Every structure is written in structure tokens, then in C-alpha cells.
Amino acid sequence: MAASALDRLAELRVMPVVEVPDPALALPLADALRAGGIPAIEVTFRTPAAAAAIEAIAGARPDLLVAAGTVLSAEQASLAVRAGAGLVISPGIDLAVVDRCLELAVGVLPGVATPTEVLMALGRGLDAAKFFPAEAAGGPAYLRALAGPFRGFRFAPSGGIGPDNAARYLALPSVIAVGTSWVAAPGLLAARDLAEVERRAREMVARLDAPNGTPAAPGAP
Ligand code: 3PG
């Protein structure tokens, strides 16, 4: 159900955003992320492999939080949910996508970057949204100002977030989690370098666990 996917996201604090080049890579990729300490994946509909990738992961690893990302239409939202996605994420707010997710009783994080867009999300009864593109829109200072009037509304920022700045977003009371493609960057997936994906997942978690997000020492476990 909607609430539990967002609650799980809030517990994890970080969502790896991925572009899966080949459905055969999906399960090993999800396993690498989990081995690195992040039992979650946002499979974006930026490659034709997305639905098959979601199906492969959700079918074999029902305990993972599997989100569909870059969902741009109600049809894609339906496709994602049929494939097994437990959360639908979009870079912007399209009320047709939101309404389809509400009908399907699946969690949805539409993208917002302005107060008007937050009001649109509130108008549909949502209490959380993606904040995108986070760094380009103004970073944590902008998000703090945006969140100001909307007490209780929660944000999951992404766009330009990595290990060096994630903690600055998570320090805001309105932020439940950050999204990042840094952990499983397209170049790593093209090279099938899942060992580096696992290492980056571990580094990301270590940074979030460190006081004030200070970098872990190189090579630290
Ligand atoms: C997203 O879809 O959330 C973003 O593309 C992730 O942004 P990043 O690639 O800058 O991490």
C-alpha cells in the first residue's frame, strides 16, 4: 500500500535511480545494491528494458522496494504496477499519473519544484513528492523555503545528489530520502561493474550514517 512504500523509503533514506540497459542485468544489479546495504531500486522508464527489469526483480525478490521511475503517463504507471512496482515516481506532476496510482492503490511520488506543484499534489490528497531537479532548482536552501508553508508535506529530492551532498538534504526535517544515479551510474552498468555498484552503495550508506555526513576514510569498511 501507498503508505508503507513511502515509510520504507524513509527508513532507507536513499533510492538508487537506475537505467537498466538489459533485463538480464536487473536481478544481479538489485542484488548488488542490497549487498551494499540498499535493498531498493528505482528502475527508470528511460530504457525499453524497464518493465521487464521491474518484473524480474519484483518476482524474484519480493522483499526489495522496487520503484518505477521516470513514469511519464498513466499507461506507463499501469504497466509498472502490473510488472510489480510498489512505488511510482515521476520527474513532474501529471494528475493523470497521480490518479491512476491512487486507483491502483500504489504509492506515488510526482515531481515538484514550485509551491503551485506542491498544491497540486496536496489537492489529490498526497503528503509527499519528489523534489526535482534538486541541485539545479536551488538545492537544500531552496527546498527549505519551498517546504516552509507546507507543514507535514515530505520530499524526496533527486537531481545532482551524491555522497557529498546527500546529508545536507537529509538534514532537512521535510526530507524522507534522496534519489541518486551515482550509486549505479549508467557507465558502471554499461561496463557490468556490479562490484563498483555494491561499493558505492556501501559508501553512500556509510556517508549517511556518519555524523554530519562526513566522508568515510578511504577504504574504510
Ligand atoms: C532522477 O530521475 O531522479 C534523476 O535523474 C536522478 O538524478 P541524478 O542522475 O542527478 O542523480
Coordinates of N, CA and C and ligand atoms in Angstrom, one line a residue:
M1 N 0.8 -1.2 0.0 CA 0.0 0.0 0.0 C 0.9 1.3 0.0
A2 N 0.3 2.3 -0.3 CA 1.0 3.6 -0.5 C 1.8 4.0 0.7
A3 N 1.2 4.0 1.8 CA 1.9 4.5 3.0 C 3.2 3.6 3.3
S4 N 3.1 2.3 3.1 CA 4.2 1.5 3.5 C 5.4 1.7 2.6
A5 N 5.2 1.9 1.3 CA 6.3 2.1 0.4 C 7.0 3.4 0.8
L6 N 6.3 4.4 1.1 CA 7.0 5.7 1.5 C 7.7 5.5 2.8
D7 N 7.0 4.8 3.7 CA 7.7 4.6 5.0 C 9.0 3.8 4.9
R8 N 8.9 2.8 4.0 CA 10.2 2.0 3.7 C 11.3 2.9 3.1
L9 N 10.8 3.8 2.2 CA 11.8 4.7 1.6 C 12.4 5.6 2.6
A10 N 11.6 6.1 3.5 CA 12.0 7.0 4.6 C 13.0 6.2 5.5
E11 N 12.8 4.9 5.7 CA 13.7 4.2 6.5 C 15.1 4.0 5.8
L12 N 15.0 3.8 4.5 CA 16.3 3.5 3.8 C 17.1 4.8 3.5
R13 N 16.4 5.9 3.4 CA 17.0 7.3 3.2 C 17.6 7.5 1.8
V14 N 17.8 6.5 1.1 CA 18.4 6.7 -0.3 C 17.8 5.7 -1.3
M15 N 17.5 6.2 -2.5 CA 17.0 5.4 -3.5 C 17.9 5.4 -4.7
P16 N 18.5 4.3 -5.1 CA 19.3 4.3 -6.3 C 18.4 4.4 -7.6
V17 N 18.7 5.4 -8.4 CA 18.0 5.6 -9.6 C 18.8 4.9 -10.8
V18 N 18.2 4.0 -11.5 CA 18.9 3.2 -12.5 C 18.3 3.3 -13.8
E19 N 19.2 3.2 -14.8 CA 18.7 3.0 -16.2 C 19.2 1.6 -16.6
V20 N 18.4 0.6 -16.6 CA 18.8 -0.8 -16.8 C 18.9 -1.0 -18.3
P21 N 20.1 -1.3 -18.8 CA 20.3 -1.5 -20.2 C 19.8 -2.8 -20.8
D22 N 19.6 -3.8 -19.9 CA 19.3 -5.1 -20.4 C 18.6 -5.8 -19.2
P23 N 17.4 -6.4 -19.5 CA 16.7 -7.0 -18.4 C 17.5 -8.1 -17.6
A24 N 18.4 -8.7 -18.3 CA 19.2 -9.8 -17.7 C 20.1 -9.2 -16.6
L25 N 20.4 -7.9 -16.6 CA 21.2 -7.3 -15.6 C 20.4 -6.9 -14.3
A26 N 19.1 -6.9 -14.5 CA 18.2 -6.3 -13.4 C 18.4 -7.0 -12.1
L27 N 18.3 -8.3 -12.1 CA 18.4 -9.1 -10.8 C 19.8 -9.0 -10.1
P28 N 20.9 -9.2 -10.9 CA 22.2 -9.1 -10.3 C 22.4 -7.7 -9.8
L29 N 21.9 -6.7 -10.5 CA 22.0 -5.3 -10.1 C 21.3 -5.0 -8.7
A30 N 20.1 -5.5 -8.7 CA 19.3 -5.3 -7.4 C 20.1 -6.1 -6.3
D31 N 20.6 -7.2 -6.6 CA 21.3 -8.0 -5.5 C 22.6 -7.2 -5.1
A32 N 23.3 -6.6 -6.0 CA 24.5 -5.8 -5.7 C 24.1 -4.6 -4.8
L33 N 23.0 -4.0 -5.1 CA 22.6 -2.9 -4.3 C 22.3 -3.3 -2.9
R34 N 21.6 -4.5 -2.8 CA 21.2 -5.0 -1.5 C 22.5 -5.4 -0.7
A35 N 23.4 -6.0 -1.4 CA 24.7 -6.5 -0.8 C 25.4 -5.2 -0.2
G36 N 25.3 -4.1 -0.9 CA 25.9 -2.9 -0.4 C 25.1 -2.1 0.6
G37 N 24.0 -2.7 1.0 CA 23.2 -2.1 2.1 C 22.0 -1.3 1.7
I38 N 21.6 -1.4 0.4 CA 20.4 -0.6 0.0 C 19.4 -1.6 -0.7
P39 N 18.5 -2.1 0.0 CA 17.5 -3.1 -0.6 C 16.4 -2.4 -1.3
A40 N 16.8 -1.6 -2.3 CA 15.8 -0.8 -3.0 C 16.4 -0.4 -4.4
I41 N 15.5 -0.2 -5.3 CA 15.9 0.2 -6.7 C 14.8 1.0 -7.4
E42 N 15.1 2.0 -8.0 CA 14.2 2.8 -8.9 C 14.6 2.5 -10.3
V43 N 13.8 1.7 -11.0 CA 14.1 1.4 -12.4 C 13.3 2.4 -13.2
T44 N 14.1 3.2 -14.0 CA 13.5 4.3 -14.8 C 13.0 3.8 -16.1
F45 N 11.9 4.4 -16.6 CA 11.4 4.1 -17.9 C 12.2 4.9 -18.9
R46 N 13.5 4.9 -18.8 CA 14.3 5.6 -19.8 C 14.9 4.6 -20.8
T47 N 14.7 3.3 -20.5 CA 15.2 2.3 -21.4 C 14.0 1.3 -21.6
P48 N 14.1 0.7 -22.8 CA 13.0 -0.3 -23.1 C 12.9 -1.5 -22.2
A49 N 14.0 -1.7 -21.4 CA 14.1 -2.8 -20.5 C 13.4 -2.6 -19.2
A50 N 12.8 -1.4 -19.0 CA 12.3 -1.1 -17.6 C 11.2 -2.1 -17.1
A51 N 10.2 -2.3 -17.9 CA 9.1 -3.2 -17.3 C 9.6 -4.6 -17.1
A52 N 10.4 -5.1 -18.0 CA 10.9 -6.5 -17.8 C 11.9 -6.5 -16.6
A53 N 12.6 -5.4 -16.4 CA 13.5 -5.4 -15.3 C 12.8 -5.4 -14.0
I54 N 11.7 -4.6 -13.9 CA 10.9 -4.5 -12.7 C 10.3 -5.9 -12.4
E55 N 9.8 -6.5 -13.4 CA 9.2 -7.8 -13.3 C 10.2 -8.8 -12.7
A56 N 11.4 -8.8 -13.3 CA 12.4 -9.7 -12.9 C 12.8 -9.5 -11.4
I57 N 12.9 -8.3 -11.0 CA 13.3 -8.0 -9.6 C 12.1 -8.3 -8.6
A58 N 11.0 -7.7 -9.0 CA 9.8 -7.9 -8.0 C 9.4 -9.3 -7.9
G59 N 9.5 -10.1 -9.0 CA 9.1 -11.5 -9.0 C 10.1 -12.3 -8.1
A60 N 11.4 -12.1 -8.2 CA 12.3 -12.9 -7.5 C 12.7 -12.4 -6.1
R61 N 12.5 -11.1 -5.9 CA 13.0 -10.5 -4.6 C 11.9 -9.7 -4.1
P62 N 10.8 -10.3 -3.6 CA 9.6 -9.6 -3.2 C 9.9 -8.7 -1.9
D63 N 11.0 -8.9 -1.2 CA 11.3 -8.1 -0.1 C 12.0 -6.8 -0.4
L64 N 12.4 -6.6 -1.6 CA 13.0 -5.4 -2.0 C 11.9 -4.3 -2.3
L65 N 12.3 -3.0 -2.1 CA 11.4 -1.9 -2.5 C 11.7 -1.6 -4.0
V66 N 10.8 -2.0 -4.8 CA 11.0 -1.8 -6.3 C 10.1 -0.6 -6.8
A67 N 10.8 0.4 -7.2 CA 10.0 1.6 -7.7 C 10.2 1.7 -9.2
A68 N 9.2 2.3 -9.8 CA 9.3 2.6 -11.2 C 9.6 4.1 -11.3
G69 N 10.6 4.5 -12.1 CA 11.0 5.9 -12.2 C 10.7 6.4 -13.6
T70 N 10.8 7.8 -13.7 CA 10.6 8.4 -15.0 C 9.3 7.9 -15.6
V71 N 8.3 7.8 -14.8 CA 6.9 7.4 -15.3 C 6.3 8.7 -15.8
L72 N 6.0 8.7 -17.1 CA 5.5 9.9 -17.8 C 4.1 9.9 -18.2
S73 N 3.4 8.7 -18.0 CA 2.0 8.7 -18.5 C 1.2 7.7 -17.6
A74 N -0.1 7.8 -17.6 CA -0.9 6.8 -16.8 C -0.7 5.4 -17.3
E75 N -0.5 5.3 -18.6 CA -0.3 3.9 -19.2 C 1.0 3.3 -18.6
Q76 N 2.0 4.1 -18.6 CA 3.3 3.6 -18.0 C 3.1 3.3 -16.6
A77 N 2.3 4.1 -15.8 CA 2.1 3.7 -14.4 C 1.4 2.4 -14.3
S78 N 0.4 2.1 -15.1 CA -0.2 0.8 -15.1 C 0.7 -0.3 -15.4
L79 N 1.5 -0.1 -16.5 CA 2.5 -1.1 -16.9 C 3.5 -1.4 -15.7
A80 N 3.9 -0.3 -15.1 CA 4.9 -0.5 -14.0 C 4.2 -1.3 -12.8
V81 N 3.0 -1.0 -12.5 CA 2.3 -1.7 -11.4 C 2.1 -3.1 -11.8
R82 N 1.7 -3.4 -13.0 CA 1.5 -4.8 -13.5 C 2.8 -5.6 -13.4
A83 N 3.9 -4.9 -13.6 CA 5.2 -5.6 -13.6 C 5.6 -5.8 -12.1
G84 N 5.0 -5.1 -11.2 CA 5.3 -5.4 -9.8 C 5.9 -4.2 -9.0
A85 N 5.9 -3.0 -9.6 CA 6.4 -1.9 -8.9 C 5.5 -1.5 -7.7
G86 N 6.2 -1.2 -6.6 CA 5.5 -0.9 -5.4 C 5.4 0.6 -5.1
L87 N 6.0 1.4 -6.0 CA 6.1 2.8 -5.9 C 6.3 3.4 -7.3
V88 N 5.6 4.5 -7.6 CA 5.7 5.1 -9.0 C 6.3 6.5 -8.8
I89 N 7.3 6.8 -9.5 CA 8.0 8.1 -9.4 C 8.1 8.8 -10.7
S90 N 7.8 10.1 -10.7 CA 7.8 10.9 -12.0 C 8.6 12.1 -11.8
P91 N 9.2 12.6 -12.9 CA 10.0 13.9 -12.7 C 9.1 15.1 -12.5
G92 N 7.9 15.0 -13.0 CA 6.9 16.2 -12.8 C 5.6 15.7 -12.3
I93 N 4.7 16.6 -12.2 CA 3.3 16.2 -11.7 C 2.3 16.2 -12.9
D94 N 1.8 15.0 -13.2 CA 0.8 14.8 -14.2 C -0.4 14.2 -13.4
L95 N -1.5 14.9 -13.3 CA -2.6 14.4 -12.5 C -3.1 13.1 -13.0
A96 N -3.0 12.8 -14.3 CA -3.5 11.5 -14.8 C -2.6 10.4 -14.2
V97 N -1.3 10.6 -14.1 CA -0.5 9.6 -13.5 C -0.8 9.5 -12.0
V98 N -1.0 10.6 -11.3 CA -1.3 10.5 -9.9 C -2.7 9.8 -9.7
D99 N -3.6 10.1 -10.5 CA -5.0 9.5 -10.3 C -4.9 8.0 -10.6
R100 N -4.1 7.6 -11.6 CA -4.0 6.2 -11.9 C -3.4 5.4 -10.7
C101 N -2.4 6.1 -10.1 CA -1.7 5.4 -8.9 C -2.7 5.3 -7.8
L102 N -3.5 6.4 -7.6 CA -4.5 6.3 -6.5 C -5.5 5.2 -6.7
E103 N -5.9 5.1 -8.0 CA -6.9 4.0 -8.4 C -6.3 2.6 -8.1
L104 N -5.0 2.5 -8.4 CA -4.3 1.2 -8.2 C -3.8 1.0 -6.8
A105 N -4.0 2.0 -6.0 CA -3.5 1.9 -4.6 C -2.0 1.7 -4.5
V106 N -1.3 2.3 -5.3 CA 0.2 2.2 -5.2 C 0.7 3.6 -4.9
G107 N 1.8 3.6 -4.1 CA 2.4 4.8 -3.7 C 2.9 5.6 -4.9
V108 N 2.8 6.9 -4.9 CA 3.3 7.8 -6.0 C 4.0 9.0 -5.5
L109 N 5.1 9.3 -6.1 CA 5.9 10.5 -5.9 C 6.0 11.3 -7.1
P110 N 5.0 12.2 -7.4 CA 5.2 13.1 -8.6 C 6.3 14.1 -8.3
G111 N 6.9 14.6 -9.3 CA 7.9 15.6 -9.2 C 7.4 17.0 -9.0
V112 N 7.9 17.7 -8.0 CA 7.5 19.1 -7.8 C 8.8 20.0 -7.7
A113 N 8.7 21.2 -8.1 CA 9.8 22.2 -7.9 C 9.3 23.5 -7.5
T114 N 7.9 23.7 -7.4 CA 7.3 25.0 -7.1 C 6.2 24.8 -6.1
P115 N 5.8 25.9 -5.4 CA 4.7 25.8 -4.4 C 3.4 25.4 -5.2
T116 N 3.2 25.9 -6.4 CA 2.0 25.5 -7.1 C 1.9 24.0 -7.4
E117 N 3.1 23.4 -7.6 CA 3.1 22.0 -7.9 C 2.8 21.2 -6.6
V118 N 3.3 21.7 -5.5 CA 3.0 21.1 -4.2 C 1.5 21.2 -3.9
L119 N 0.9 22.3 -4.3 CA -0.5 22.5 -4.1 C -1.3 21.5 -4.9
M120 N -0.8 21.2 -6.1 CA -1.5 20.2 -7.0 C -1.4 18.8 -6.3
A121 N -0.3 18.5 -5.8 CA -0.2 17.2 -5.1 C -1.1 17.2 -3.9
L122 N -1.1 18.2 -3.1 CA -2.0 18.3 -1.9 C -3.5 18.2 -2.3
G123 N -3.8 18.7 -3.5 CA -5.2 18.7 -4.0 C -5.6 17.3 -4.3
R124 N -4.7 16.4 -4.5 CA -5.0 15.0 -4.7 C -4.9 14.2 -3.4
G125 N -4.6 14.8 -2.3 CA -4.5 14.1 -1.0 C -3.1 13.6 -0.8
L126 N -2.1 13.9 -1.6 CA -0.8 13.3 -1.3 C -0.1 14.1 -0.2
D127 N 0.8 13.4 0.5 CA 1.5 14.1 1.5 C 3.0 14.1 1.3
A128 N 3.4 13.7 0.0 CA 4.8 13.6 -0.3 C 5.0 13.7 -1.8
A129 N 6.2 14.2 -2.2 CA 6.5 14.3 -3.6 C 8.0 14.2 -3.8
K130 N 8.4 13.9 -5.0 CA 9.8 14.1 -5.4 C 10.1 15.6 -5.6
F131 N 11.3 16.0 -5.2 CA 11.7 17.4 -5.5 C 12.8 17.3 -6.5
F132 N 12.5 17.8 -7.7 CA 13.3 17.6 -8.9 C 13.3 18.8 -9.8
P133 N 14.4 19.2 -10.4 CA 15.8 18.7 -10.2 C 16.5 19.4 -9.0
A134 N 16.8 18.7 -8.0 CA 17.1 19.3 -6.7 C 18.2 20.3 -6.7
E135 N 19.4 20.0 -7.2 CA 20.5 20.9 -7.2 C 20.3 22.1 -8.1
A136 N 19.8 21.8 -9.3 CA 19.6 22.9 -10.3 C 18.5 23.9 -9.8
A137 N 17.5 23.3 -9.1 CA 16.4 24.2 -8.7 C 16.8 25.1 -7.5
G138 N 17.9 24.8 -6.9 CA 18.3 25.7 -5.8 C 18.8 24.9 -4.5
G139 N 18.8 23.6 -4.6 CA 19.4 22.9 -3.5 C 18.7 22.9 -2.2
P140 N 19.4 22.5 -1.1 CA 18.7 22.5 0.2 C 18.1 23.8 0.7
A141 N 18.7 24.9 0.3 CA 18.2 26.2 0.8 C 16.9 26.5 0.1
Y142 N 16.8 26.2 -1.2 CA 15.5 26.4 -1.9 C 14.5 25.4 -1.3
L143 N 14.9 24.2 -1.1 CA 13.9 23.2 -0.6 C 13.4 23.6 0.8
R144 N 14.2 24.1 1.6 CA 13.8 24.6 2.9 C 12.7 25.6 2.8
A145 N 12.9 26.6 1.9 CA 12.0 27.6 1.7 C 10.7 27.1 1.0
L146 N 10.8 26.2 0.1 CA 9.6 25.6 -0.6 C 8.8 24.9 0.5
A147 N 9.4 24.1 1.4 CA 8.7 23.3 2.3 C 8.0 24.1 3.4
G148 N 8.5 25.4 3.6 CA 8.1 26.2 4.7 C 6.6 26.2 4.9
P149 N 5.8 26.6 3.9 CA 4.3 26.7 4.2 C 3.6 25.4 4.3
F150 N 4.3 24.3 3.9 CA 3.5 23.0 3.8 C 3.9 22.1 4.9
R151 N 3.4 22.4 6.1 CA 3.8 21.6 7.3 C 3.3 20.2 7.1
G152 N 4.2 19.2 7.3 CA 3.8 17.8 7.2 C 4.1 17.2 5.8
F153 N 4.2 18.1 4.8 CA 4.5 17.5 3.5 C 6.0 17.1 3.4
R154 N 6.2 15.9 2.8 CA 7.5 15.3 2.7 C 8.1 15.3 1.3
F155 N 9.4 15.4 1.2 CA 10.0 15.5 -0.1 C 11.1 14.4 -0.2
A156 N 11.2 13.9 -1.4 CA 12.3 13.0 -1.8 C 13.1 13.7 -2.9
P157 N 14.1 14.5 -2.6 CA 14.8 15.2 -3.6 C 15.7 14.3 -4.5
S158 N 15.9 14.6 -5.7 CA 16.9 14.0 -6.6 C 17.3 14.9 -7.7
G159 N 18.4 14.6 -8.3 CA 18.9 15.5 -9.4 C 20.2 16.2 -8.9
G160 N 21.3 15.6 -9.2 CA 22.6 16.2 -8.8 C 23.0 15.8 -7.4
I161 N 22.3 14.8 -6.8 CA 22.7 14.4 -5.4 C 23.6 13.2 -5.4
G162 N 24.6 13.2 -4.6 CA 25.6 12.1 -4.5 C 26.1 12.1 -3.0
P163 N 27.1 11.3 -2.8 CA 27.6 11.2 -1.5 C 28.1 12.5 -0.8
D164 N 28.5 13.4 -1.6 CA 29.0 14.7 -1.0 C 27.9 15.6 -0.5
N165 N 26.7 15.5 -1.0 CA 25.7 16.5 -0.6 C 24.4 15.8 -0.1
A166 N 24.3 14.5 -0.1 CA 23.1 13.8 0.3 C 22.7 14.2 1.8
A167 N 23.7 14.3 2.6 CA 23.4 14.5 4.1 C 22.8 15.9 4.3
R168 N 23.1 16.8 3.4 CA 22.6 18.2 3.6 C 21.1 18.2 3.3
Y169 N 20.6 17.4 2.4 CA 19.2 17.3 2.2 C 18.5 16.5 3.3
L170 N 19.1 15.4 3.7 CA 18.5 14.6 4.7 C 18.5 15.3 6.1
A171 N 19.3 16.4 6.2 CA 19.2 17.1 7.5 C 17.9 18.0 7.6
L172 N 17.3 18.2 6.5 CA 16.0 19.0 6.5 C 14.9 18.1 7.0
P173 N 14.1 18.6 8.0 CA 13.0 17.7 8.5 C 12.0 17.3 7.5
S174 N 11.9 18.0 6.4 CA 10.8 17.6 5.4 C 11.3 16.5 4.5
V175 N 12.6 16.2 4.5 CA 13.2 15.2 3.6 C 13.1 13.8 4.1
I176 N 12.5 12.9 3.3 CA 12.5 11.5 3.8 C 13.6 10.7 3.2
A177 N 14.0 11.0 2.0 CA 15.1 10.2 1.3 C 15.6 11.0 0.1
V178 N 16.7 10.6 -0.4 CA 17.2 11.2 -1.6 C 17.3 10.1 -2.7
G179 N 17.1 10.6 -3.9 CA 17.4 9.7 -5.1 C 18.7 10.1 -5.7
T180 N 19.4 9.1 -6.2 CA 20.7 9.3 -6.9 C 21.0 8.3 -7.9
S181 N 21.5 8.7 -9.0 CA 22.0 7.8 -10.0 C 23.5 7.5 -9.8
W182 N 24.1 8.2 -8.8 CA 25.6 8.0 -8.6 C 25.9 6.5 -8.2
V183 N 25.0 5.9 -7.5 CA 25.3 4.6 -6.9 C 25.5 3.5 -8.1
A184 N 24.5 3.6 -9.0 CA 24.6 2.7 -10.2 C 24.5 3.5 -11.4
A185 N 25.6 4.2 -11.6 CA 25.7 5.2 -12.8 C 25.7 4.4 -14.1
P186 N 25.1 5.0 -15.1 CA 25.0 4.3 -16.4 C 26.3 3.7 -16.9
G187 N 27.4 4.4 -16.7 CA 28.7 3.9 -17.2 C 29.1 2.6 -16.5
L188 N 28.8 2.5 -15.2 CA 29.0 1.2 -14.4 C 28.2 0.1 -15.0
L189 N 26.9 0.4 -15.3 CA 26.0 -0.6 -15.8 C 26.4 -1.0 -17.2
A190 N 26.9 -0.1 -18.0 CA 27.4 -0.4 -19.4 C 28.6 -1.4 -19.3
A191 N 29.4 -1.1 -18.3 CA 30.6 -2.0 -18.1 C 30.3 -3.2 -17.3
R192 N 29.1 -3.4 -16.8 CA 28.6 -4.5 -16.0 C 29.5 -4.6 -14.7
D193 N 29.8 -3.4 -14.2 CA 30.7 -3.4 -13.0 C 29.9 -3.3 -11.7
L194 N 29.3 -4.5 -11.4 CA 28.4 -4.6 -10.2 C 29.2 -4.5 -8.9
A195 N 30.5 -4.9 -9.0 CA 31.3 -4.8 -7.7 C 31.4 -3.3 -7.3
E196 N 31.6 -2.4 -8.3 CA 31.6 -1.0 -8.0 C 30.3 -0.4 -7.6
V197 N 29.2 -1.0 -8.1 CA 27.9 -0.6 -7.7 C 27.7 -0.9 -6.2
E198 N 28.1 -2.1 -5.9 CA 28.0 -2.5 -4.5 C 28.9 -1.7 -3.6
R199 N 30.1 -1.3 -4.0 CA 31.0 -0.5 -3.2 C 30.4 0.9 -3.0
R200 N 29.8 1.4 -4.1 CA 29.2 2.8 -4.0 C 28.0 2.8 -3.1
A201 N 27.2 1.7 -3.1 CA 26.0 1.6 -2.2 C 26.5 1.6 -0.8
R202 N 27.6 0.9 -0.5 CA 28.1 0.8 0.8 C 28.7 2.2 1.2
E203 N 29.3 2.8 0.3 CA 29.9 4.2 0.6 C 28.7 5.2 0.9
M204 N 27.7 5.1 0.1 CA 26.6 6.0 0.3 C 26.0 5.8 1.7
V205 N 25.7 4.6 2.1 CA 25.1 4.3 3.4 C 26.1 4.8 4.5
A206 N 27.4 4.5 4.3 CA 28.4 4.9 5.3 C 28.3 6.5 5.5
R207 N 28.2 7.2 4.4 CA 28.2 8.6 4.4 C 27.0 9.1 5.2
L208 N 25.8 8.4 5.0 CA 24.6 8.9 5.6 C 24.6 8.5 7.1
D209 N 25.4 7.5 7.5 CA 25.5 7.1 8.9 C 26.5 7.9 9.6
A210 N 27.4 8.5 8.9 CA 28.5 9.3 9.5 C 27.9 10.6 10.1
P211 N 28.5 11.0 11.3 CA 28.0 12.3 11.8 C 28.1 13.4 10.8
N212 N 27.1 14.2 10.6 CA 27.1 15.3 9.6 C 27.4 14.8 8.2
G213 N 27.3 13.6 7.9 CA 27.6 13.1 6.6 C 29.0 13.2 6.2
T214 N 29.9 13.3 7.1 CA 31.3 13.4 6.8 C 31.8 12.2 6.0
P215 N 32.7 12.4 5.1 CA 33.2 11.2 4.3 C 33.8 10.1 5.2
A216 N 33.5 8.9 4.8 CA 34.2 7.8 5.4 C 35.7 7.8 5.0
A217 N 36.6 7.3 5.8 CA 38.0 7.3 5.4 C 38.1 6.3 4.2
P218 N 39.0 6.6 3.2 CA 39.1 5.8 2.0 C 39.4 4.4 2.5
G219 N 38.7 3.4 1.9 CA 38.9 2.0 2.2 C 38.3 1.6 3.5
A220 N 37.6 2.5 4.2 CA 37.0 2.1 5.4 C 35.9 1.1 5.2
P221 N 35.6 0.1 6.1 CA 34.6 -0.9 5.8 C 33.2 -0.2 5.8
Ligands
3PG1 C1 16.0 11.1 -11.3 O1 15.4 10.7 -12.2 O2 15.7 11.1 -10.1 C2 17.3 11.8 -11.6 O3 17.7 11.7 -12.9 C3 18.4 11.4 -10.7 O4 19.3 12.5 -10.8 P1 20.8 12.2 -10.9 O5 21.1 11.4 -12.2 O6 21.4 13.6 -11.0 O7 21.3 11.5 -9.7

